[in-house]
Amino acid sequence: MASVISVGDESLRLCVFDLRRGQTEGQELDKILFFHPPELDVSTQLSVIGLSEGAIWRIDALRRVLKEVHSLFVMFHGSVRALLEKEPTGGLTRAQLYPFIADYLSTFQKRSRSEDCCCDLFVGKKLQLPNFRETTLSERGTVQMLTLARDTALEVQSLVQVLDSCAGNLRCHSMILFQDLLVSTTLSADDTVNLFTFTVMRLTSKALSSDASSWSYLRKGSGSSEVSSRSTSAPVGSVDSLHSGNGDNMLHVIRPLQHDKWKKGKDGFLVTDIWGLETGGSPDSAIPTVWLQQTQERVYLLAYQYKSLTLLLLLPTTAILNGDLSISAVKQQVIEQASLRIMKIEEKISRGWGGENAYHVKGYRYLVVDNDMEISRASPSGKVATLAKESLLALNKLREEVDLEKSRAQKKEKDLEICIRAKNNAWVIARVSRGKELYMALEKASDTLLDATDAVGRFSNRYCSGAFLMD
Amino acid sequence: MSNRPSSSQSSVGTGGLSHAYIQHPSLRCNVPESRGLFYDDANRLLICVTSDQVFSWETASFNPEVSPSADSISEGPILSVRFSLDKKVIAVQRSDSEIQFFHRETKKTLTHKCRAGSESLLGFFWSDSPLCDLAVVKTSGMDLFACDSAMNLRLVETKKVNVNWYIYTHESRLVLLASGLQCKTITGFQLSTAGVVRLPKFEMTLATTESNSKPIISAGDVHLITVYGRIYCLQVDREAMLLHTYRFYRDAVVQQGSLPIYSSKLSVSVVDNLLLVHQIDAKVVIIYDLFVDSRAPVSAPLPLLWRGYQGSDTSSQATNKENEGPEASTSNENIVMYEDAWTFLVPDLILDQTNKVLWRVHLDLEAISASSSDRTSLLELLQRRKLEANKAKQLCLGISRALILERRPATQVTQAIDVLVTAYSYSVKAGIYKELKNEKTTATTSTNGSSPDNERQRASGSSISEEEVEMDLPSGSADGQQESQLSSPAISPDELYKFVFASVEEMMIDESDYLVAIITEFLRSISAEKLKVDLNIYVMTLRLLAHSKRFAELSLFVTNKIIEPSKEVALQLLESGGQNLRVRKLGLDMLRQLSLHHEYISSLVQDGYYLEALRYAQKRKVTSVRSSLFLEAAFASNDMQHLAAILRVLSEMIPGFKETSEYYTFHGLLNETSSSVAV
């Protein structure tokens, strides 16, 4: 199984294919499970397969995009391999993959339009030059945490326990976000990353409101409506016709990443008709489900929102199918037992929240990655945007070096330090220590190397509890 | 209802069930030719008079072995006897117009008479107010006298009120004068150390019926009690079958609800700030806690019991009077519960005029606990107990343990823990939670600060009696032998950890989720009160989280500092990290953050990061780690380049290292293995 993003002629080509398929002559096209843009002729599509070099993107960053879309797909649909084994024609897999990846990619487009930042994967049909600002000082596939005061953390943990108990004796998982920062999770790191990514994309109050505000634009223009129309030309047939089919003999295509599909209900729970309408048939069949990697079980996903706080509750589907539990009873429990606490915690966090630039450190443009915890923290994008292009290019280069070193070191974690003087006299610095990585750009040209490393040391001691020891 | 696993109560038949009891031995007035028994509540003396002698027993210590002191007085009728507050003078009311004073040292005698005919003498009491030493209540009002050491009486003030009867208790320093046809108009004065304060006049509530349109209140229907530093007046309303409560404030008297009564004859006791209403006809006691707004009784009506043995804490040894135990026969007492000759004395004494004995009323906290189903309210009640602080404390700990072991819902356990933590926090702030030796000084300060002048400056509406009571409350040492040295049942977080959480850990290990939930609420509670707790609870929490493999939460507990960093915590993280590398790294990070260099370096080497460890040691100039540790690790990894580098670094770091046998050993090994590597 492989995915490729190819960038040439300023247009993006994204392909998902399986080399084990289409082995016989004339059947090569069967390898392809997804291709973007779909209107590209078959021979060009086939020629793209195998290419895996992004022109300007750092390879690891591209790899992480692919990994992300794959993880998300697996989270909603299960592994592609399993899907194919179940259904050798690959029809359903294709039908799921096409809209899924298209919906995923459209996120970048939407984000760039609505936030006026330059994280474009593509705009319209063309891929614009990817902006380093998005990729150099951020790490896809990690979670951004909110730092909590101890008393708030205790309140949150207490709330987590209340949420846990909302399903009676069943152990259910939960995750809490404040804006697009993680507050708490009971899931494994990988599951947390996936759900966090999805929540930030579609469920947080920000995601909901940006959906709403860009709605009119999308209707007029080329956004997700274009995606679905383009999907119509997908080899297997119209997504819309597939989607409308409810019968068992029809393929039921679900597009979990579709835009504008989540609304906040009166009771505070987020509702969507992506998984169908609650009125038709079994009421619980319309509840979103996701697949948890750690426990290898399918769980219902309930999302509750109060102002900036978004809470996810994950309930094992088996328990509900067995009739041990009803979703509406759980919702009722959440409202009765937790809503007051949620309100108080939102208030408490909001009061102490430093705003968008809360994690800005004056004079530094940084990224800290903790690979063990799969968390990262970076300078706010508005601040990163002030960096000169030379600094970013140097930083990008530096990160590639580090990626290379890391891949060389294989499993053994190595301590590493690299300082580079960029063309504009900025210092770009990388430090790796036992699974933790620190990247930063210091644009004060007058600094000597000693000053620069001192600055890193101060940062490490002050903000990373000394994780990056100085030599 | 509760199903406590162990309750001594259960082993006894219902006949033995009671919440309040009197206990052998009593104070016995075995004076021949006794003509009457009196109680001097100011000096807490039990007084027995003969025709020409006054015998007095200290009741505060309640020691039956103590012999009475005897004083001779002239012969004559005795209506009441009270010792002066310095106990130098004995005052005896001879008639409704005459009081005689006998100086116990100088033997001087003085007779005080009021105007015969126009007024009659109702009674008198001694006062420690700066204005007067003696108050004499007459039908025409109250005369206040100063009395010097030579026993000269000087009238300082007269309060003119028509008085039908009066009541006074020394613990409240409050005298209530009843007037009016129904005796329901009350004028009150407090003769406190700050002076004489007149309370607003108030009317008592009396229901009327057709048969009795003008009921009259008698002195026996009104009781002054002091609980939690507040003064209440309780008044029996027989027509309505209610006991009305009034609370006295400095500038107001406020009726505060009524309690139902089940007997036309009624009396009250106060034990450890709890109100005991004796329903005499029904021969049962109902216990109320006036601290809470609810007027619901603490416990169901149960008879007052008589117990044989002193020191028998458990109700299993309680013996009802009816089942005449051997102890009863030996004590030669023919006790009839609530017989007519019983007089209820303030606050917790019962004088049996027939048997000429004095009993103290006790509470059976264990029995009260066993019969209470609402654990939260029960814990609150127990935390307010002072008299048997240790027993209350042990009961609270037992209840908390039981709640957890019975797997009660976490919310319920949380409430219980909140009660205990809040009570502890309060007692620390109030300075109650201290060693006993400090108690005396505390009491003294409160006496000094008790002047109503100070009080007046405080928020209005505070109890007029608040300081008075503190000053005069029995010190809680009445049951010297039984009582522990504890002054408060408050339970510190450390004790909660030790006697509740740690003690149930082993039994609950398979329900670690539940236990973690409760510990979290406990931590939240003590954090809200800004208290500290034994760090072992953090180690325990980690153990539990790791046991149930909740590593995501474990990380959050550590990074958010819910689990506060310490060496012990870090070492537990390293240990639990055996299952999970991330957890182990959290432990390493914590060691580094705590600057526990030695442990950090050793752990790094243990994980195979000997180069990083050595670099760290070099940077921090840590030489306490055995140099052979690095060398052995490098040799074990079979990396001769590293071994060479380490030898070089150690030579620079440690003066004279090249002369050590270690250097020779490893240098030799290096040369043996690879002669090409230069050192």
Short mmCIF file of C-alpha atoms in Angstrom, two decimals, chain B residues 62-348:
data_model
loop_
_atom_site.label_atom_id
_atom_site.label_comp_id
_atom_site.label_asym_id
_atom_site.label_seq_id
_atom_site.Cartn_x
_atom_site.Cartn_y
_atom_site.Cartn_z
CA PHE B 62 -16.96 13.66 88.52
CA ASN B 63 -14.85 11.53 90.79
CA PRO B 64 -16.93 9.43 93.23
CA GLU B 65 -13.85 8.81 95.39
CA VAL B 66 -13.49 12.44 96.36
CA SER B 67 -14.86 13.28 99.74
CA PRO B 68 -16.94 16.41 100.16
CA SER B 69 -15.84 19.53 101.91
CA ALA B 70 -18.01 20.44 104.88
CA ASP B 71 -18.89 23.84 106.30
CA SER B 72 -20.92 24.66 109.37
CA ILE B 73 -23.70 27.16 109.18
CA SER B 74 -26.35 28.21 111.60
CA GLU B 75 -29.50 26.18 111.75
CA GLY B 76 -32.56 27.15 109.80
CA PRO B 77 -34.58 26.45 106.68
CA ILE B 78 -32.69 26.34 103.41
CA LEU B 79 -34.42 27.24 100.13
CA SER B 80 -31.24 27.45 98.08
CA VAL B 81 -27.47 27.49 98.51
CA ARG B 82 -24.83 29.04 96.28
CA PHE B 83 -21.12 29.55 96.85
CA SER B 84 -19.57 32.81 95.81
CA LEU B 85 -17.46 32.53 92.69
CA ASP B 86 -14.25 32.61 94.74
CA LYS B 87 -15.91 30.01 96.99
CA LYS B 88 -15.13 32.06 100.10
CA VAL B 89 -18.73 32.83 100.92
CA ILE B 90 -21.71 30.54 101.19
CA ALA B 91 -25.05 32.23 100.57
CA VAL B 92 -28.19 30.55 101.84
CA GLN B 93 -31.70 31.65 101.06
CA ARG B 94 -33.71 31.20 104.25
CA SER B 95 -37.11 32.50 103.20
CA ASP B 96 -38.82 34.67 100.61
CA SER B 97 -37.30 37.71 102.29
CA GLU B 98 -33.95 36.66 103.71
CA ILE B 99 -30.53 35.55 102.49
CA GLN B 100 -27.73 34.66 104.89
CA PHE B 101 -24.04 34.87 104.04
CA PHE B 102 -21.36 32.82 105.79
CA HIS B 103 -17.71 33.59 105.29
CA ARG B 104 -15.92 30.25 105.24
CA GLU B 105 -12.63 31.64 106.59
CA THR B 106 -13.55 34.50 108.86
CA LYS B 107 -16.75 32.78 109.93
CA LYS B 108 -18.40 36.17 109.65
CA THR B 109 -22.16 36.09 109.07
CA LEU B 110 -24.37 38.59 107.35
CA THR B 111 -28.10 38.63 106.81
CA HIS B 112 -29.70 40.41 103.91
CA LYS B 113 -33.44 41.12 104.03
CA CYS B 114 -35.74 42.64 101.54
CA ARG B 115 -38.76 44.80 102.37
CA ALA B 116 -41.25 42.43 103.86
CA GLY B 117 -44.76 42.49 102.46
CA SER B 118 -44.26 44.70 99.43
CA GLU B 119 -41.98 42.29 97.64
CA SER B 120 -40.77 38.76 97.99
CA LEU B 121 -37.44 37.21 97.20
CA LEU B 122 -37.40 34.78 94.27
CA GLY B 123 -33.76 33.84 94.31
CA PHE B 124 -30.17 35.00 93.81
CA PHE B 125 -26.98 34.22 91.97
CA TRP B 126 -23.35 35.31 92.02
CA SER B 127 -21.91 37.21 89.09
CA ASP B 128 -18.46 37.92 87.70
CA SER B 129 -19.56 41.06 85.91
CA PRO B 130 -17.40 44.09 86.80
CA LEU B 131 -20.49 45.96 87.93
CA CYS B 132 -21.76 43.59 90.58
CA ASP B 133 -20.96 40.39 92.43
CA LEU B 134 -24.42 39.34 93.42
CA ALA B 135 -27.84 39.58 91.82
CA VAL B 136 -30.98 39.20 93.91
CA VAL B 137 -34.20 38.62 92.01
CA LYS B 138 -37.41 39.76 93.63
CA THR B 139 -40.99 40.10 92.50
CA SER B 140 -40.34 43.82 92.01
CA GLY B 141 -37.19 43.40 89.95
CA MET B 142 -33.51 42.66 90.28
CA ASP B 143 -31.06 44.22 92.73
CA LEU B 144 -27.40 44.15 91.82
CA PHE B 145 -24.91 44.28 94.69
CA ALA B 146 -21.20 44.70 94.94
CA CYS B 147 -19.64 42.62 97.69
CA ASP B 148 -16.21 43.37 99.14
CA SER B 149 -13.85 40.98 100.86
CA ALA B 150 -15.28 41.95 104.23
CA MET B 151 -18.65 40.79 102.91
CA ASN B 152 -20.21 44.25 102.86
CA LEU B 153 -23.03 44.43 100.38
CA ARG B 154 -23.52 47.64 98.43
CA LEU B 155 -26.47 48.10 96.13
CA VAL B 156 -25.19 49.32 92.76
CA GLU B 157 -28.23 49.10 90.56
CA THR B 158 -31.85 48.08 90.57
CA LYS B 159 -33.67 46.82 87.52
CA LYS B 160 -37.37 47.44 88.03
CA VAL B 161 -39.48 44.73 86.44
CA ASN B 162 -42.49 42.82 87.70
CA VAL B 163 -41.24 39.29 87.99
CA ASN B 164 -43.32 36.13 88.37
CA TRP B 165 -40.36 33.79 88.08
CA TYR B 166 -36.88 33.83 86.68
CA ILE B 167 -34.30 31.47 85.26
CA TYR B 168 -30.54 31.90 85.18
CA THR B 169 -27.63 29.81 83.99
CA HIS B 170 -24.09 30.69 84.79
CA GLU B 171 -22.78 29.30 81.48
CA SER B 172 -24.89 31.83 79.56
CA ARG B 173 -24.68 34.57 82.29
CA LEU B 174 -28.21 35.22 81.19
CA VAL B 175 -31.15 35.84 83.47
CA LEU B 176 -34.67 35.75 82.05
CA LEU B 177 -37.39 37.48 84.07
CA ALA B 178 -40.95 36.42 83.26
CA SER B 179 -43.87 38.78 83.75
CA GLY B 180 -47.43 39.15 82.63
CA LEU B 181 -50.52 37.12 83.42
CA GLN B 182 -49.36 34.22 81.29
CA CYS B 183 -45.73 34.78 82.23
CA LYS B 184 -44.87 35.02 78.59
CA THR B 185 -43.32 38.47 78.55
CA ILE B 186 -39.61 38.02 79.01
CA THR B 187 -37.04 40.58 80.04
CA GLY B 188 -33.48 39.41 79.78
CA PHE B 189 -30.16 40.64 81.14
CA GLN B 190 -26.73 39.30 80.50
CA LEU B 191 -24.36 39.90 83.38
CA SER B 192 -21.17 39.27 81.50
CA THR B 193 -17.59 40.21 82.24
CA ALA B 194 -18.15 43.35 80.20
CA GLY B 195 -21.10 44.63 82.15
CA VAL B 196 -24.81 44.23 82.28
CA VAL B 197 -26.57 44.10 78.93
CA ARG B 198 -30.30 44.42 78.66
CA LEU B 199 -31.84 42.27 75.97
CA PRO B 200 -34.84 43.36 73.97
CA LYS B 201 -38.05 42.37 75.67
CA PHE B 202 -39.88 39.59 73.86
CA GLU B 203 -43.07 37.55 74.04
CA MET B 204 -43.09 33.80 74.04
CA THR B 205 -45.41 31.92 71.76
CA LEU B 206 -48.31 30.12 73.34
CA ALA B 207 -51.08 28.34 71.52
CA THR B 208 -54.53 28.55 73.03
CA THR B 209 -57.32 26.04 72.93
CA GLU B 210 -60.95 26.27 73.91
CA SER B 211 -60.31 24.39 77.10
CA ASN B 212 -57.33 26.52 77.96
CA SER B 213 -57.55 30.04 76.60
CA LYS B 214 -54.94 31.45 78.94
CA PRO B 215 -52.22 28.90 79.51
CA ILE B 216 -49.47 29.98 81.84
CA ILE B 217 -45.78 29.34 81.38
CA SER B 218 -43.91 28.11 84.41
CA ALA B 219 -40.22 28.32 85.09
CA GLY B 220 -39.91 24.58 84.45
CA ASP B 221 -41.19 25.06 80.93
CA VAL B 222 -38.32 27.27 79.92
CA HIS B 223 -34.73 26.12 79.44
CA LEU B 224 -31.63 28.11 78.68
CA ILE B 225 -29.11 26.13 76.73
CA THR B 226 -25.75 26.89 75.24
CA VAL B 227 -24.61 25.01 72.14
CA TYR B 228 -21.76 25.86 69.76
CA GLY B 229 -21.31 29.13 71.62
CA ARG B 230 -24.85 30.21 70.95
CA ILE B 231 -27.52 30.78 73.56
CA TYR B 232 -30.96 29.40 72.95
CA CYS B 233 -34.07 29.50 74.99
CA LEU B 234 -36.38 26.50 74.69
CA GLN B 235 -39.99 26.90 75.71
CA VAL B 236 -42.59 24.22 76.07
CA ASP B 237 -45.95 24.98 74.46
CA ARG B 238 -48.15 22.25 75.85
CA GLU B 239 -51.28 23.16 73.94
CA ALA B 240 -49.44 22.95 70.64
CA MET B 241 -47.19 20.09 71.81
CA LEU B 242 -44.20 22.02 70.55
CA LEU B 243 -40.87 23.07 71.94
CA HIS B 244 -40.20 26.55 70.60
CA THR B 245 -36.60 27.64 70.14
CA TYR B 246 -35.40 31.22 70.44
CA ARG B 247 -31.91 32.30 69.73
CA PHE B 248 -30.40 35.29 71.48
CA TYR B 249 -28.47 37.82 69.54
CA ARG B 250 -27.01 40.97 70.98
CA ASP B 251 -29.80 43.12 69.66
CA ALA B 252 -32.53 40.64 68.86
CA VAL B 253 -34.27 37.52 69.99
CA VAL B 254 -35.26 35.41 67.02
CA GLN B 255 -37.60 32.49 67.13
CA GLN B 256 -35.98 29.66 65.22
CA GLY B 257 -38.55 27.03 64.63
CA SER B 258 -40.08 24.45 66.89
CA LEU B 259 -39.53 20.84 67.74
CA PRO B 260 -42.42 18.43 68.19
CA ILE B 261 -42.83 16.99 71.67
CA TYR B 262 -44.36 13.71 72.66
CA SER B 263 -44.71 14.18 76.35
CA SER B 264 -46.28 16.83 78.52
CA LYS B 265 -43.38 16.49 80.92
CA LEU B 266 -40.18 17.50 79.30
CA SER B 267 -36.61 18.31 80.12
CA VAL B 268 -33.42 18.95 78.25
CA SER B 269 -29.73 18.23 78.53
CA VAL B 270 -26.84 19.40 76.43
CA VAL B 271 -24.02 16.99 75.84
CA ASP B 272 -21.17 18.02 73.63
CA ASN B 273 -23.27 20.73 71.99
CA LEU B 274 -26.04 18.31 71.13
CA LEU B 275 -29.50 18.92 72.50
CA LEU B 276 -31.11 15.98 74.26
CA VAL B 277 -34.84 16.37 74.72
CA HIS B 278 -36.08 14.01 77.40
CA GLN B 279 -39.67 13.04 76.68
CA ILE B 280 -40.28 12.07 80.26
CA ASP B 281 -43.73 10.48 79.93
CA ALA B 282 -42.58 8.43 76.99
CA LYS B 283 -39.22 7.69 78.69
CA VAL B 284 -37.25 8.36 75.54
CA VAL B 285 -34.60 10.84 74.46
CA ILE B 286 -34.53 12.58 71.11
CA ILE B 287 -31.24 14.13 70.04
CA TYR B 288 -31.08 17.29 67.95
CA ASP B 289 -28.17 19.16 66.45
CA LEU B 290 -29.07 22.83 66.42
CA PHE B 291 -25.99 23.57 64.31
CA VAL B 292 -27.79 22.59 61.15
CA ASP B 293 -30.82 24.47 59.96
CA SER B 294 -32.78 21.30 59.68
CA ARG B 295 -34.81 20.58 62.78
CA ALA B 296 -34.76 16.88 62.02
CA PRO B 297 -33.57 14.78 64.94
CA VAL B 298 -30.14 13.23 64.80
CA SER B 299 -31.58 9.91 65.78
CA ALA B 300 -34.80 8.12 66.44
CA PRO B 301 -36.33 8.30 69.95
CA LEU B 302 -34.73 5.70 72.17
CA PRO B 303 -34.67 5.19 75.92
CA LEU B 304 -31.95 6.54 78.14
CA LEU B 305 -29.87 3.61 79.32
CA TRP B 306 -28.04 2.88 82.50
CA ARG B 307 -24.64 1.27 82.16
CA GLY B 308 -22.83 -0.63 84.81
CA TYR B 309 -19.17 -0.43 84.12
CA GLN B 310 -17.06 2.62 83.88
CA GLY B 311 -14.83 2.50 80.86
CA SER B 312 -17.12 0.26 78.90
CA ASP B 313 -17.09 2.15 75.70
CA THR B 314 -18.97 -0.33 73.69
CA SER B 315 -22.66 -0.56 73.87
CA SER B 316 -22.34 -4.32 74.04
CA GLN B 317 -21.68 -3.88 77.72
CA ALA B 318 -24.56 -1.58 78.15
CA THR B 319 -27.08 -2.91 80.56
CA ASN B 320 -30.59 -1.77 80.69
CA LYS B 321 -31.98 -1.07 84.08
CA GLU B 322 -34.75 -3.51 83.42
CA ASN B 323 -32.43 -6.46 82.95
CA GLU B 324 -30.86 -5.87 86.33
CA GLY B 325 -27.29 -6.93 85.77
CA PRO B 326 -25.02 -8.00 88.61
CA GLU B 327 -23.43 -4.56 88.54
CA ALA B 328 -26.76 -2.99 89.32
CA SER B 329 -27.28 -5.07 92.42
CA THR B 330 -23.84 -4.36 93.73
CA SER B 331 -24.28 -0.66 93.39
CA ASN B 332 -27.28 -0.72 95.65
CA GLU B 333 -29.10 1.78 93.54
CA ASN B 334 -32.69 1.43 92.66
CA ILE B 335 -32.77 3.47 89.55
CA VAL B 336 -36.06 4.25 88.00
CA MET B 337 -35.59 6.02 84.73
CA TYR B 338 -37.20 9.45 84.58
CA GLU B 339 -38.74 9.18 87.99
CA ASP B 340 -40.37 12.27 89.41
CA ALA B 341 -37.48 12.99 91.73
CA TRP B 342 -35.11 13.55 88.82
CA THR B 343 -33.85 17.06 88.34
CA PHE B 344 -32.11 17.94 85.11
CA LEU B 345 -29.17 20.22 85.71
CA VAL B 346 -27.32 22.43 83.29
CA PRO B 347 -25.91 21.23 81.09
CA ASP B 348 -25.62 17.46 81.30
#
